[in-house]
XYZ file of C-alpha atoms in Angstrom:
684
model
C 10.768 -13.741 11.355
C 8.256 -16.152 9.780
C 9.181 -19.384 11.384
C 6.958 -21.799 13.216
C 7.201 -23.079 16.723
C 9.657 -26.028 17.554
C 7.483 -28.623 18.665
C 7.858 -31.645 16.478
C 11.658 -33.064 16.837
C 11.000 -36.812 17.384
C 11.875 -39.247 14.655
C 9.225 -41.776 13.748
C 9.166 -44.765 11.537
C 6.774 -45.982 8.827
C 6.107 -46.629 5.106
C 4.433 -44.174 2.819
C 5.153 -42.716 -0.704
C 5.305 -39.121 -1.405
C 1.922 -37.982 -2.849
C 0.254 -34.795 -3.735
C -2.759 -33.716 -1.652
C -5.942 -31.688 -3.003
C -8.000 -31.226 -0.120
C -11.058 -28.833 -0.872
C -10.398 -25.535 0.690
C -12.428 -22.188 0.923
C -11.192 -19.482 -1.480
C -8.542 -17.192 -0.124
C -9.944 -14.130 1.794
C -8.450 -10.612 1.729
C -9.872 -10.008 5.437
C -10.900 -13.124 6.655
C -10.364 -16.574 8.150
C -9.433 -19.724 6.069
C -9.782 -23.371 7.220
C -7.262 -24.866 5.072
C -8.250 -28.490 5.896
C -7.661 -31.229 8.575
C -4.646 -33.364 9.164
C -4.301 -35.757 6.355
C -3.352 -38.521 8.743
C -4.722 -37.967 12.002
C -6.806 -34.783 12.467
C -5.998 -34.537 16.228
C -2.416 -33.383 15.804
C -0.371 -31.004 13.825
C 2.894 -29.290 14.543
C 5.224 -26.555 13.537
C 2.774 -24.350 11.348
C 4.331 -21.527 9.529
C 4.161 -19.309 6.667
C 6.541 -17.863 4.098
C 7.349 -14.058 4.294
C 5.390 -13.305 1.428
C 2.411 -15.237 2.524
C 2.075 -17.468 -0.245
C 2.870 -20.772 1.199
C 1.872 -22.345 4.487
C 3.510 -25.457 5.761
C 2.823 -27.890 8.699
C 3.586 -31.577 9.643
C 1.240 -34.420 10.151
C 1.340 -37.670 12.329
C -0.184 -41.107 11.148
C -1.066 -41.956 14.777
C 1.681 -44.844 14.809
C 4.974 -44.033 13.541
C 5.149 -41.872 10.438
C 5.604 -37.868 10.601
C 5.460 -36.078 7.326
C 5.547 -32.400 6.273
C 3.282 -30.660 3.808
C 3.041 -27.277 2.128
C -0.197 -25.299 1.023
C -0.257 -22.967 -1.751
C -2.931 -21.871 -4.184
C -5.325 -24.035 -2.482
C -3.461 -27.253 -2.808
C -1.395 -29.347 -0.511
C 1.829 -31.196 -1.446
C 3.609 -33.702 0.664
C 7.511 -33.050 1.454
C 9.648 -35.775 -0.119
C 11.220 -38.132 2.332
C 15.018 -38.263 3.124
C 14.939 -41.950 3.418
C 12.003 -44.055 2.095
C 9.741 -45.341 4.873
C 11.068 -42.805 7.293
C 9.875 -39.534 8.714
C 10.714 -36.019 7.259
C 9.338 -32.715 8.758
C 9.481 -29.175 7.680
C 10.229 -26.391 10.272
C 10.720 -23.156 8.533
C 10.664 -21.907 4.759
C 12.277 -18.984 2.777
C 10.609 -15.619 2.192
C 9.260 -16.874 -1.343
C 8.451 -20.477 -0.096
C 11.005 -21.970 -2.597
C 13.238 -23.432 0.153
C 12.434 -25.217 3.210
C 14.372 -26.840 6.072
C 13.813 -29.441 8.620
C 14.740 -32.947 9.673
C 14.621 -36.388 8.087
C 15.211 -39.819 9.735
C 18.213 -41.714 8.860
C 18.511 -45.440 9.967
C 16.347 -46.594 12.903
C 16.141 -43.280 14.952
C 18.683 -40.744 14.036
C 17.585 -37.399 12.492
C 19.578 -35.267 10.054
C 19.163 -31.697 9.254
C 17.637 -31.351 5.726
C 17.290 -28.648 3.122
C 15.021 -28.595 0.141
C 15.850 -26.347 -2.725
C 15.389 -26.450 -6.753
C 13.346 -29.844 -6.228
C 16.122 -31.627 -4.409
C 16.435 -32.840 -0.728
C 19.699 -32.628 0.603
C 21.235 -34.055 3.877
C 23.178 -31.458 5.468
C 24.334 -33.734 8.304
C 27.798 -34.300 6.233
C 31.108 -32.721 5.740
C 34.312 -32.465 7.784
C 32.666 -31.017 10.898
C 30.940 -34.529 11.543
C 34.111 -36.397 10.566
C 36.651 -37.691 12.827
C 38.699 -34.942 14.304
C 35.844 -32.394 13.149
C 34.119 -30.042 15.501
C 30.831 -31.643 15.652
C 32.541 -35.136 15.300
C 30.245 -37.800 17.614
C 27.173 -35.692 17.000
C 24.992 -38.153 15.469
C 21.669 -36.256 15.103
C 20.762 -32.679 13.967
C 17.928 -30.587 13.013
C 17.305 -27.815 10.870
C 15.343 -24.987 12.654
C 15.224 -21.957 10.438
C 16.399 -20.581 7.075
C 17.064 -17.070 5.899
C 14.805 -15.158 3.629
C 16.728 -16.027 0.538
C 17.333 -19.803 1.532
C 20.942 -19.764 1.663
C 21.718 -19.702 5.478
C 20.269 -22.568 7.735
C 20.191 -22.648 11.585
C 19.503 -25.252 13.953
C 21.203 -27.744 16.432
C 23.373 -30.857 16.591
C 23.188 -33.533 19.322
C 25.682 -36.169 20.531
C 28.029 -35.546 23.552
C 25.883 -32.587 24.054
C 23.616 -30.151 22.167
C 25.080 -27.219 20.232
C 23.635 -24.627 17.977
C 24.982 -24.965 14.497
C 24.791 -22.939 11.237
C 25.096 -24.094 7.645
C 25.907 -22.249 4.457
C 27.031 -23.584 1.033
C 30.465 -22.248 1.535
C 31.143 -23.208 4.986
C 28.938 -26.356 5.520
C 27.891 -27.032 9.033
C 29.720 -25.289 11.911
C 29.004 -25.367 15.747
C 28.304 -21.786 17.349
C 29.444 -22.718 20.796
C 27.829 -21.791 24.004
C 27.715 -18.809 26.432
C 30.351 -18.834 28.999
C 29.887 -21.432 31.665
C 27.263 -23.333 29.505
C 27.409 -26.555 27.878
C 24.205 -26.695 25.905
C 22.902 -24.534 23.191
C 20.056 -24.560 20.444
C 19.469 -22.152 17.403
C 15.713 -21.637 16.835
C 15.692 -18.834 14.218
C 17.872 -16.894 11.813
C 16.982 -13.280 10.542
C 16.039 -12.870 6.987
C 19.263 -11.387 6.177
C 21.006 -14.489 7.397
C 23.338 -12.447 9.729
C 21.511 -13.073 13.283
C 20.844 -16.391 14.691
C 18.838 -16.608 17.884
C 18.239 -19.545 20.522
C 19.142 -20.513 23.956
C 22.074 -21.519 25.814
C 22.068 -23.470 29.231
C 23.794 -26.133 31.499
C 22.354 -29.268 30.565
C 19.280 -27.655 29.370
C 18.790 -25.891 32.700
C 19.321 -22.146 33.561
C 18.468 -21.383 29.877
C 19.154 -17.821 28.701
C 17.981 -16.496 25.357
C 20.866 -15.757 23.068
C 21.859 -14.249 19.782
C 24.712 -14.883 17.549
C 26.513 -13.012 14.665
C 29.872 -13.376 12.997
C 31.016 -10.252 14.736
C 29.935 -10.731 18.073
C 29.621 -14.691 18.596
C 27.295 -15.655 21.133
C 25.626 -12.971 23.489
C 22.860 -13.492 25.940
C 19.932 -11.122 26.205
C 19.074 -11.740 29.904
C 15.715 -12.094 31.623
C 12.792 -9.848 32.707
C 13.141 -8.577 36.173
C 12.955 -11.244 38.713
C 13.329 -14.184 36.414
C 16.064 -16.605 36.114
C 15.403 -18.402 32.710
C 14.600 -17.086 29.244
C 14.438 -18.520 25.605
C 14.037 -16.752 22.155
C 11.866 -18.276 19.640
C 12.297 -15.661 16.764
C 13.832 -12.656 15.196
C 13.049 -10.010 12.743
C 14.426 -9.403 9.303
C 17.416 -7.416 10.395
C 18.283 -8.970 13.596
C 17.133 -5.798 15.674
C 14.087 -7.588 17.401
C 13.944 -10.825 19.221
C 10.977 -12.447 20.863
C 10.505 -15.258 23.092
C 9.722 -15.820 26.760
C 11.079 -15.221 30.164
C 10.086 -17.032 33.529
C 10.871 -18.097 36.992
C 9.423 -20.643 39.497
C 8.243 -19.147 42.668
C 6.902 -21.828 45.250
C 6.402 -24.291 42.716
C 4.416 -21.825 40.381
C 5.535 -21.007 37.026
C 5.444 -17.369 36.078
C 6.196 -16.967 32.343
C 5.868 -13.973 30.026
C 6.412 -13.484 26.442
C 9.053 -10.777 25.769
C 10.202 -8.393 22.835
C 13.873 -7.443 23.011
C 15.751 -4.587 21.213
C 19.398 -3.420 21.702
C 18.088 -0.103 22.891
C 15.260 -0.995 25.069
C 16.363 -4.384 26.378
C 13.492 -7.037 27.321
C 10.038 -5.797 27.081
C 7.287 -7.637 28.979
C 4.447 -8.378 26.323
C 2.316 -9.710 29.265
C -0.591 -12.035 29.548
C -4.254 -12.271 28.494
C -6.615 -11.943 31.497
C -6.753 -14.992 33.849
C -3.597 -16.524 32.399
C -0.195 -17.168 33.948
C 1.836 -18.110 30.833
C 2.713 -16.535 27.515
C 5.308 -17.017 25.001
C 6.029 -15.225 21.464
C 6.568 -17.488 18.614
C 7.139 -15.210 15.595
C 7.416 -11.659 14.563
C 6.888 -9.472 11.629
C 9.738 -8.244 9.302
C 9.920 -4.677 11.024
C 9.296 -6.122 14.549
C 6.089 -4.385 15.376
C 3.871 -7.397 15.314
C 4.428 -10.049 17.566
C 2.173 -13.404 17.806
C 2.147 -16.239 20.239
C 0.153 -17.916 22.794
C -1.251 -17.394 26.290
C -2.284 -19.939 28.589
C -3.419 -21.035 32.134
C -0.802 -22.815 34.293
C -1.295 -26.254 32.762
C -2.098 -25.014 29.298
C -5.591 -26.189 29.910
C -6.876 -23.013 28.279
C -4.357 -21.992 25.400
C -5.225 -18.576 23.267
C -3.502 -17.354 20.520
C -2.512 -13.659 20.777
C -1.363 -10.701 18.646
C 0.671 -8.035 20.139
C 1.514 -4.253 18.860
C 2.946 -1.252 20.809
C -0.443 0.428 20.084
C -2.749 -2.334 21.174
C -0.853 -4.379 23.608
C -1.429 -7.869 23.948
C -5.017 -9.200 22.823
C -6.608 -12.406 21.805
C -6.455 -12.873 18.183
C -9.973 -14.239 18.125
C -11.113 -10.930 19.817
C -9.222 -8.766 17.284
C -10.773 -10.506 14.359
C -14.212 -10.433 15.790
C -13.892 -6.647 16.393
C -13.120 -6.328 12.779
C -16.223 -8.360 11.688
C -14.208 -11.546 10.565
C -16.228 -14.652 11.240
C -13.822 -17.530 12.612
C -16.911 -20.079 12.531
C -16.749 -21.006 16.049
C -13.113 -22.130 16.081
C -10.976 -21.890 19.099
C -7.594 -20.340 18.036
C -5.002 -21.855 20.436
C -1.590 -20.949 18.971
C -0.220 -18.325 16.619
C 3.025 -19.609 15.428
C 3.713 -17.892 12.181
C 3.350 -14.528 10.571
C 3.971 -13.145 7.232
C 6.884 -10.333 6.776
C 4.360 -7.544 6.675
C 2.416 -8.825 9.833
C -0.797 -9.236 8.168
C -1.229 -12.934 7.900
C -1.150 -15.041 10.877
C -1.320 -18.928 10.997
C -1.529 -21.444 13.731
C -3.453 -24.336 15.213
C -7.100 -24.252 16.355
C -10.079 -26.609 17.583
C -12.830 -26.734 15.232
C -16.345 -27.028 15.954
C -15.709 -30.779 16.854
C -12.785 -30.321 18.899
C -10.682 -31.571 16.131
C -7.035 -29.658 15.860
C -6.932 -27.811 12.372
C -4.491 -25.498 10.815
C -5.937 -21.723 10.196
C -4.945 -18.775 8.302
C -6.313 -15.461 9.597
C -5.714 -12.481 7.180
C -5.962 -8.979 8.393
C -4.724 -7.064 5.234
C -6.637 -3.980 4.637
C -5.977 -0.797 6.406
C -9.507 -0.928 7.743
C -8.736 -4.192 9.436
C -5.393 -3.200 10.633
C -7.218 -0.256 12.451
C -5.071 2.296 11.030
C -7.695 4.175 9.123
C -11.645 3.748 9.096
C -13.825 3.020 5.998
C -14.955 6.914 6.151
C -11.509 8.021 6.032
C -10.548 5.714 3.222
C -13.703 6.402 1.344
C -12.717 10.380 1.641
C -9.133 9.666 0.639
C -10.221 7.793 -2.649
C -13.165 10.369 -3.203
C -10.552 13.288 -3.325
C -8.730 11.994 -6.251
C -11.795 13.198 -8.214
C -10.224 16.775 -7.635
C -7.783 15.919 -10.375
C -10.547 15.657 -12.823
C -12.229 18.751 -11.595
C -8.989 20.593 -12.103
C -7.922 19.479 -15.240
C -11.568 20.518 -16.509
C -11.033 23.861 -15.083
C -7.752 23.969 -17.163
C -9.591 23.154 -20.236
C -12.120 25.779 -19.561
C -9.704 28.135 -18.742
C -7.884 27.856 -22.356
C -11.516 28.201 -23.958
C -12.019 31.343 -21.932
C -8.699 32.546 -22.917
C -9.727 32.416 -26.599
C -13.107 33.833 -25.947
C -11.425 37.003 -24.081
C -9.166 37.583 -27.002
C -11.734 37.261 -29.635
C -14.421 39.309 -27.724
C -12.463 41.762 -25.687
C -8.823 42.122 -26.334
C -8.661 41.971 -30.009
C -8.984 45.135 -32.107
C -11.849 45.154 -34.726
C -11.080 44.922 -38.377
C -12.366 48.373 -38.660
C -9.264 49.846 -36.706
C -6.685 47.675 -38.416
C -5.058 47.634 -41.877
C -4.140 43.855 -41.897
C -6.282 40.725 -41.359
C -3.435 38.968 -39.293
C -2.583 39.093 -35.769
C -0.637 36.780 -33.255
C -1.130 36.736 -29.641
C 0.492 35.420 -26.460
C -1.347 34.812 -23.142
C -0.387 33.772 -19.639
C -3.080 32.745 -17.197
C -3.090 31.939 -13.480
C -6.039 30.368 -11.713
C -5.968 29.798 -8.114
C -7.390 26.304 -8.541
C -4.326 26.380 -9.227
C -3.640 26.442 -12.956
C -0.881 27.939 -14.707
C -0.952 28.338 -18.526
C 0.538 29.789 -21.536
C -1.085 30.166 -24.825
C 0.317 31.325 -28.166
C -1.883 31.906 -31.192
C -2.835 33.467 -34.451
C -6.090 35.026 -35.973
C -7.151 35.755 -39.368
C -9.999 37.915 -40.207
C -12.192 36.158 -42.775
C -14.525 39.020 -43.360
C -14.829 42.263 -41.578
C -16.620 40.821 -38.427
C -15.569 37.073 -38.645
C -12.299 36.064 -37.290
C -10.703 32.440 -37.108
C -7.824 31.695 -34.440
C -5.594 28.931 -33.865
C -3.502 28.401 -30.746
C -1.129 25.995 -29.019
C -0.893 26.034 -25.089
C 1.147 24.598 -22.367
C -0.231 24.142 -18.727
C 0.885 23.209 -15.210
C -2.063 21.949 -13.401
C -1.646 21.746 -9.452
C -4.467 20.042 -7.307
C -4.970 20.277 -3.741
C -6.693 17.425 -2.337
C -8.098 15.939 0.925
C -5.702 15.027 3.776
C -3.008 17.363 2.317
C -2.516 15.404 -0.802
C -1.618 17.047 -4.023
C -1.238 16.399 -7.648
C 1.367 17.900 -10.185
C 0.529 17.549 -13.800
C 2.183 19.210 -16.790
C 1.237 19.237 -20.440
C -0.269 21.143 -23.286
C -2.928 21.235 -26.123
C -4.095 22.860 -29.248
C -7.122 25.031 -29.723
C -9.257 26.609 -32.595
C -12.120 29.120 -32.451
C -14.110 30.951 -34.945
C -16.170 34.111 -33.747
C -18.460 36.879 -35.182
C -17.543 40.049 -33.351
C -19.005 43.198 -34.881
C -19.220 46.536 -33.413
C -22.912 46.091 -33.109
C -25.435 43.456 -33.844
C -25.342 39.508 -33.313
C -22.185 38.275 -31.886
C -21.329 34.633 -31.633
C -18.267 32.221 -30.985
C -17.281 28.675 -31.293
C -14.263 27.068 -30.018
C -12.436 23.722 -29.431
C -9.688 22.497 -27.132
C -7.486 19.629 -26.414
C -5.219 19.171 -23.311
C -2.932 16.114 -22.592
C -1.212 16.126 -19.038
C 1.410 13.890 -17.356
C 2.542 14.038 -13.788
C 2.728 12.947 -10.305
C -0.174 12.361 -7.643
C 0.292 12.255 -3.996
C -2.489 10.906 -2.058
C -2.986 11.897 1.621
C -4.806 9.683 4.187
C -4.957 8.898 7.774
C -2.593 6.644 9.028
C -3.335 5.989 12.633
C -3.303 9.344 14.494
C -0.900 10.904 11.917
C -0.987 11.537 8.214
C 0.377 9.163 5.536
C 1.052 9.694 1.801
C 1.211 7.249 -1.212
C 2.687 8.409 -4.594
C 1.970 7.458 -8.117
C 2.157 8.893 -11.751
C -0.425 9.154 -14.351
C -1.263 10.852 -17.518
C -4.629 12.347 -18.769
C -6.151 13.428 -21.897
C -9.173 15.571 -22.536
C -11.034 18.059 -24.790
C -13.568 20.837 -24.502
C -15.897 23.046 -26.586
C -17.442 26.392 -26.175
C -20.520 28.184 -27.809
C -21.445 31.513 -26.890
C -24.101 34.019 -28.423
C -24.925 37.550 -27.688
C -26.062 40.835 -28.973
C -24.042 44.039 -28.909
C -25.572 47.470 -28.642
C -23.102 50.710 -28.995
C -24.028 53.778 -26.821
C -21.260 56.370 -27.630
C -17.805 55.173 -26.277
C -19.775 52.506 -24.261
C -20.639 48.973 -25.797
C -22.962 46.431 -23.997
C -23.315 42.740 -24.890
C -25.594 40.548 -23.074
C -24.633 36.990 -23.752
C -25.230 33.184 -22.920
C -22.467 30.608 -23.439
C -22.375 26.705 -22.814
C -18.967 24.980 -22.162
C -18.300 21.239 -22.160
C -15.211 19.481 -21.003
C -14.133 15.941 -20.544
C -11.043 14.625 -18.993
C -9.887 11.112 -18.535
C -7.211 10.156 -16.053
C -5.315 6.989 -16.791
C -5.252 4.202 -14.383
C -2.407 3.993 -12.244
C -0.850 2.239 -9.353
C 0.873 3.896 -6.372
C 4.444 2.773 -5.587
C 5.229 4.188 -2.296
C 3.552 4.685 0.968
C 2.008 2.454 3.771
C -1.191 2.156 2.083
C -0.429 2.244 -1.679
C -3.504 1.764 -3.991
C -4.387 0.862 -7.583
C -6.738 3.373 -9.102
C -9.001 2.565 -12.133
C -9.443 4.853 -15.189
C -11.578 7.886 -14.166
C -13.526 10.146 -16.636
C -14.633 13.495 -15.532
C -17.140 15.833 -17.423
C -18.321 19.275 -16.935
C -21.236 21.108 -18.509
C -21.455 24.941 -17.721
C -23.871 27.426 -18.692
C -23.291 31.123 -18.204
C -25.740 34.005 -18.638
C -24.498 37.512 -18.338
C -23.479 40.888 -20.151
C -19.945 42.467 -21.232
C -19.596 46.277 -21.025
C -16.738 47.780 -22.943
C -15.801 51.540 -22.699
C -13.438 52.780 -25.305
C -11.284 55.939 -24.032
C -9.465 56.350 -27.453
C -8.722 54.297 -30.415
C -7.283 50.921 -29.395
C -7.595 51.866 -25.609
C -10.371 50.470 -23.684
C -11.396 48.784 -20.513
C -14.206 46.172 -19.914
C -16.069 44.380 -17.392
C -18.127 41.286 -17.038
C -20.897 40.130 -14.722
C -22.249 36.774 -15.216
C -24.088 33.704 -13.427
C -22.353 30.391 -13.751
C -24.406 27.202 -13.502
C -23.264 23.618 -13.701
C -26.006 21.915 -15.863
C -24.744 18.571 -14.526
C -25.189 19.560 -11.110
C -21.408 19.564 -10.276
C -21.277 15.893 -10.570
C -18.113 14.017 -10.201
C -17.150 10.272 -11.465
C -17.155 7.350 -9.144
C -13.639 6.413 -7.983
C -12.684 2.916 -7.888
C -9.281 1.741 -6.107
C -7.873 -1.286 -4.588
C -5.561 -1.210 -1.463
C -2.777 -3.291 -2.138
C -4.134 -6.500 -3.804
C -7.017 -7.078 -1.255
C -9.396 -4.189 -0.647
C -11.437 -2.761 -3.577
C -13.816 0.133 -3.130
C -15.799 2.209 -5.339
C -16.815 5.599 -3.898
C -18.646 8.782 -5.463
C -16.245 11.545 -6.176
C -16.430 15.027 -4.509
C -19.136 17.086 -6.321
C -17.958 20.519 -7.600
C -19.680 23.980 -6.982
C -22.951 24.027 -8.776
C -23.699 27.755 -8.810
C -21.476 30.898 -8.708
C -21.149 34.548 -9.753
C -18.630 35.705 -11.891
C -17.341 39.227 -11.751
C -14.393 40.256 -14.012
C -12.707 43.316 -15.708
C -9.670 44.096 -17.920
C -7.753 46.821 -19.839
C -6.362 47.054 -23.267
C -3.479 49.515 -24.014
C -1.421 50.136 -27.025
C 2.241 49.381 -26.490
C 4.080 49.852 -29.817
C 3.230 50.076 -33.414
C 0.238 47.624 -34.040
C 1.047 46.052 -30.806
C -1.059 45.881 -27.486
C -0.937 44.488 -23.874
C -4.033 43.307 -21.980
C -4.599 42.198 -18.366
C -7.740 40.910 -16.811
C -9.001 39.351 -13.321
C -12.102 37.292 -12.855
C -13.349 36.204 -9.580
C -15.778 33.353 -9.222
C -17.862 33.425 -6.016
C -19.531 30.207 -5.224
C -23.292 30.445 -3.931
C -22.209 27.850 -1.158
C -19.706 28.353 1.309
C -16.828 27.390 -1.109
C -13.807 29.557 -1.463
C -13.642 32.270 -4.061
C -11.349 31.556 -6.817
C -9.363 34.231 -8.942
C -8.363 33.945 -12.522
C -5.588 36.336 -13.869
C -4.745 36.779 -17.379
C -2.021 38.836 -19.031
C -1.469 39.059 -23.014
C 0.361 40.648 -25.813
C -0.915 40.961 -29.313
C 0.739 42.075 -32.702
C -1.090 42.858 -35.947
C 0.757 42.615 -39.077
C-alpha cells in the first residue's frame, strides 16, 4: 500500500489560518532525487510522509515548535495546507487515496480530543459521529479516534478509537464507524492500513498494548493473527498491498534486555518471511509495500536508532540501503542522509521519506527510480537494441514496395508475350509472391500495348508484411496499394522500364526486450504509408532462340511508420514517427531461351548495391512517461548477389502460367533470402 508511517498521533493546540504554500522546488525528475522543501514551521521535524498510489501527490505534517501540527500536500511543485477541523486546532494527514483526491487523518476537537477525519470533494468531515459513539453504541465512551488509512478509491477508512480501551475501526458511508474487535484473549487493537480494494485491514492486537501480534481483518474472516518470526514473541503490521495478499511490518523479541527486531513480508502461502537487517544493525521495520507486493521499503537502525537508514527490498536484491541503490544507478542525492522510507507509489518506482540535509535539518525527499535501466531489469545497451530493432519494420515495408515493383518488372520484361505473338493489345495478369523476409503479396493488373514495343500497365496489390525483430519481437502488417508502369520491350534493341508503386499498411507490432533474466514483450498498433519508383534500362540482343539483355536499374522506396504507443507489457514505450528510405542499384543481365512459341525459360544474374549504404532511420522512443532515448536503427545489407530463374508455359487459349525464384545472397554473413512468384496471364 502507499501509506505513511504512524508517528504523529498527538493533539496540539495553536492558532493559524489555512494558507497555500509555494516553496521553490527543483523540477520533477524521471530517475532522480527531489528535495521538496523544508518544514514550513520548524525544519527539524516532520512526520507521516506518504505518497498517492499514482505518485502525483506527496503528503506530510509539520509542527510549529509549540502547539500546532498541520498537514500539507505537495503536487505540481506546490504545497497546500490541509484545512483545520476546528479553527486554531491541529489537523494532520496520515494517508491518501490512489489519485490523491481523498485523504484521512485526525483533527483536534475541544482542548485535546482527536477525531478521525476524511477530506473529499473539498470538504473535511468529522467521522467520529453516528450511532456507534452514541449511548448504547458499540463505541460509546470512546472519546478519541484517528483515521490511519484509506482505500484506493477513498471509500473505506481504517483507524482506531480510544476510550475504555483502544480498538481498530472501519468507516464506510453506508455503515459509519464500526469496531473490528480483538484477537481472542486480547483487549486492544489498532488498524494501520487498508488494502486498495478496501477489503483487508491490517494492524495489531494486544493485551493492554503488550504481547502484540500483527493481524488482518476481512468481512469474511473477522480478525486473524499472522504470528511471528521464529523465536519472536511480538509483531505488528504496518502496510498491506492492493489486494490484501501481502502484509509487511516487523517482528521482535527481547533477549537479555536486547531487542532483536526484523522487518517481515507475509503471504498466506509462505507465511512470515524475514527481510533482514542492513549490516551492523539490530532493528528493521517495513513501512510500505508496492501494489503487487514485490517492493518493500522501511528503515533499518542500530539498537537505539542512533543510526537509521532507509532501505528497499525485493526478492531479487534482498534488503539494501536506498542511498546505495540510487548511487549505483548514478542518482545524486546531494549528500543527504536517507533516514526513513515511509511511502511508495503503487508501481514501486517512487519512494518518499525523511532525510537529513547537508546542515542536519530533517527534510522530505522523493526518490524516483522509474526507468527500466534504473530498476535494473534491463541495461542501456539492451534497451537501445530493443528500440533499434523497430527499424526492421521499415526495412521489410520497403522490401514489400520493392517486391511489387519487381513483379511489374518481371511481367513486363520476362513473362509477357511480345506483341508480335499476339492478336490483341490487351492482357490481364495475376501474381502471388512470397519473400522470406517475409512478405506475402498478391497483384492483379492489366496491360495495354501502346505500340508494338511499348506497353503500359496498371495494377492493384494486397500484402501481408511480417517482420522478425530482435529479442523475438515481430510485426504483422496488412494492406495494399496501386501501381503503374510503362516499358519498351522489343525483341532486340533498347529496352527500358519506369514504374511507380504505393503501399498502405496497418497492423500490430510486438517488441521484444530483456526483462531481468527472461524475455519481455510490449504490444502496440500502427499504420504506415509508402511509395516507390523503379527505372531500368538495357539492350537486348537475339542469338537464335537465345535472347540476352544486359541492364542497369535504380529503385527508390520510402515508408513512414506512424507514431504509436504500446498498451501492454512491463516496459511499454511510445515511439515517434519513423521514415525509412532505400536506394538500390542493380547491374546484371537477363537470358531468355525460347523452346517454342509462347514457351520459354529465363535466368537473371545481378549485383545489388544500396546506394545509401543500407542506412536506417534513428528510432526515438520514450519508456512510459519518463525515459526518452534516440538510437540509430539497424542497417540493412549493403551488397548482395541476385540469382534467379523462371519459366513461362502456355496453359489454355491465350493464357499462360509463370513461376520464378530469386535468391539474394548477401556479401556479408547475413542470411540468404528467397523470393518466389507465380502468375497467370490472359490475352484478349
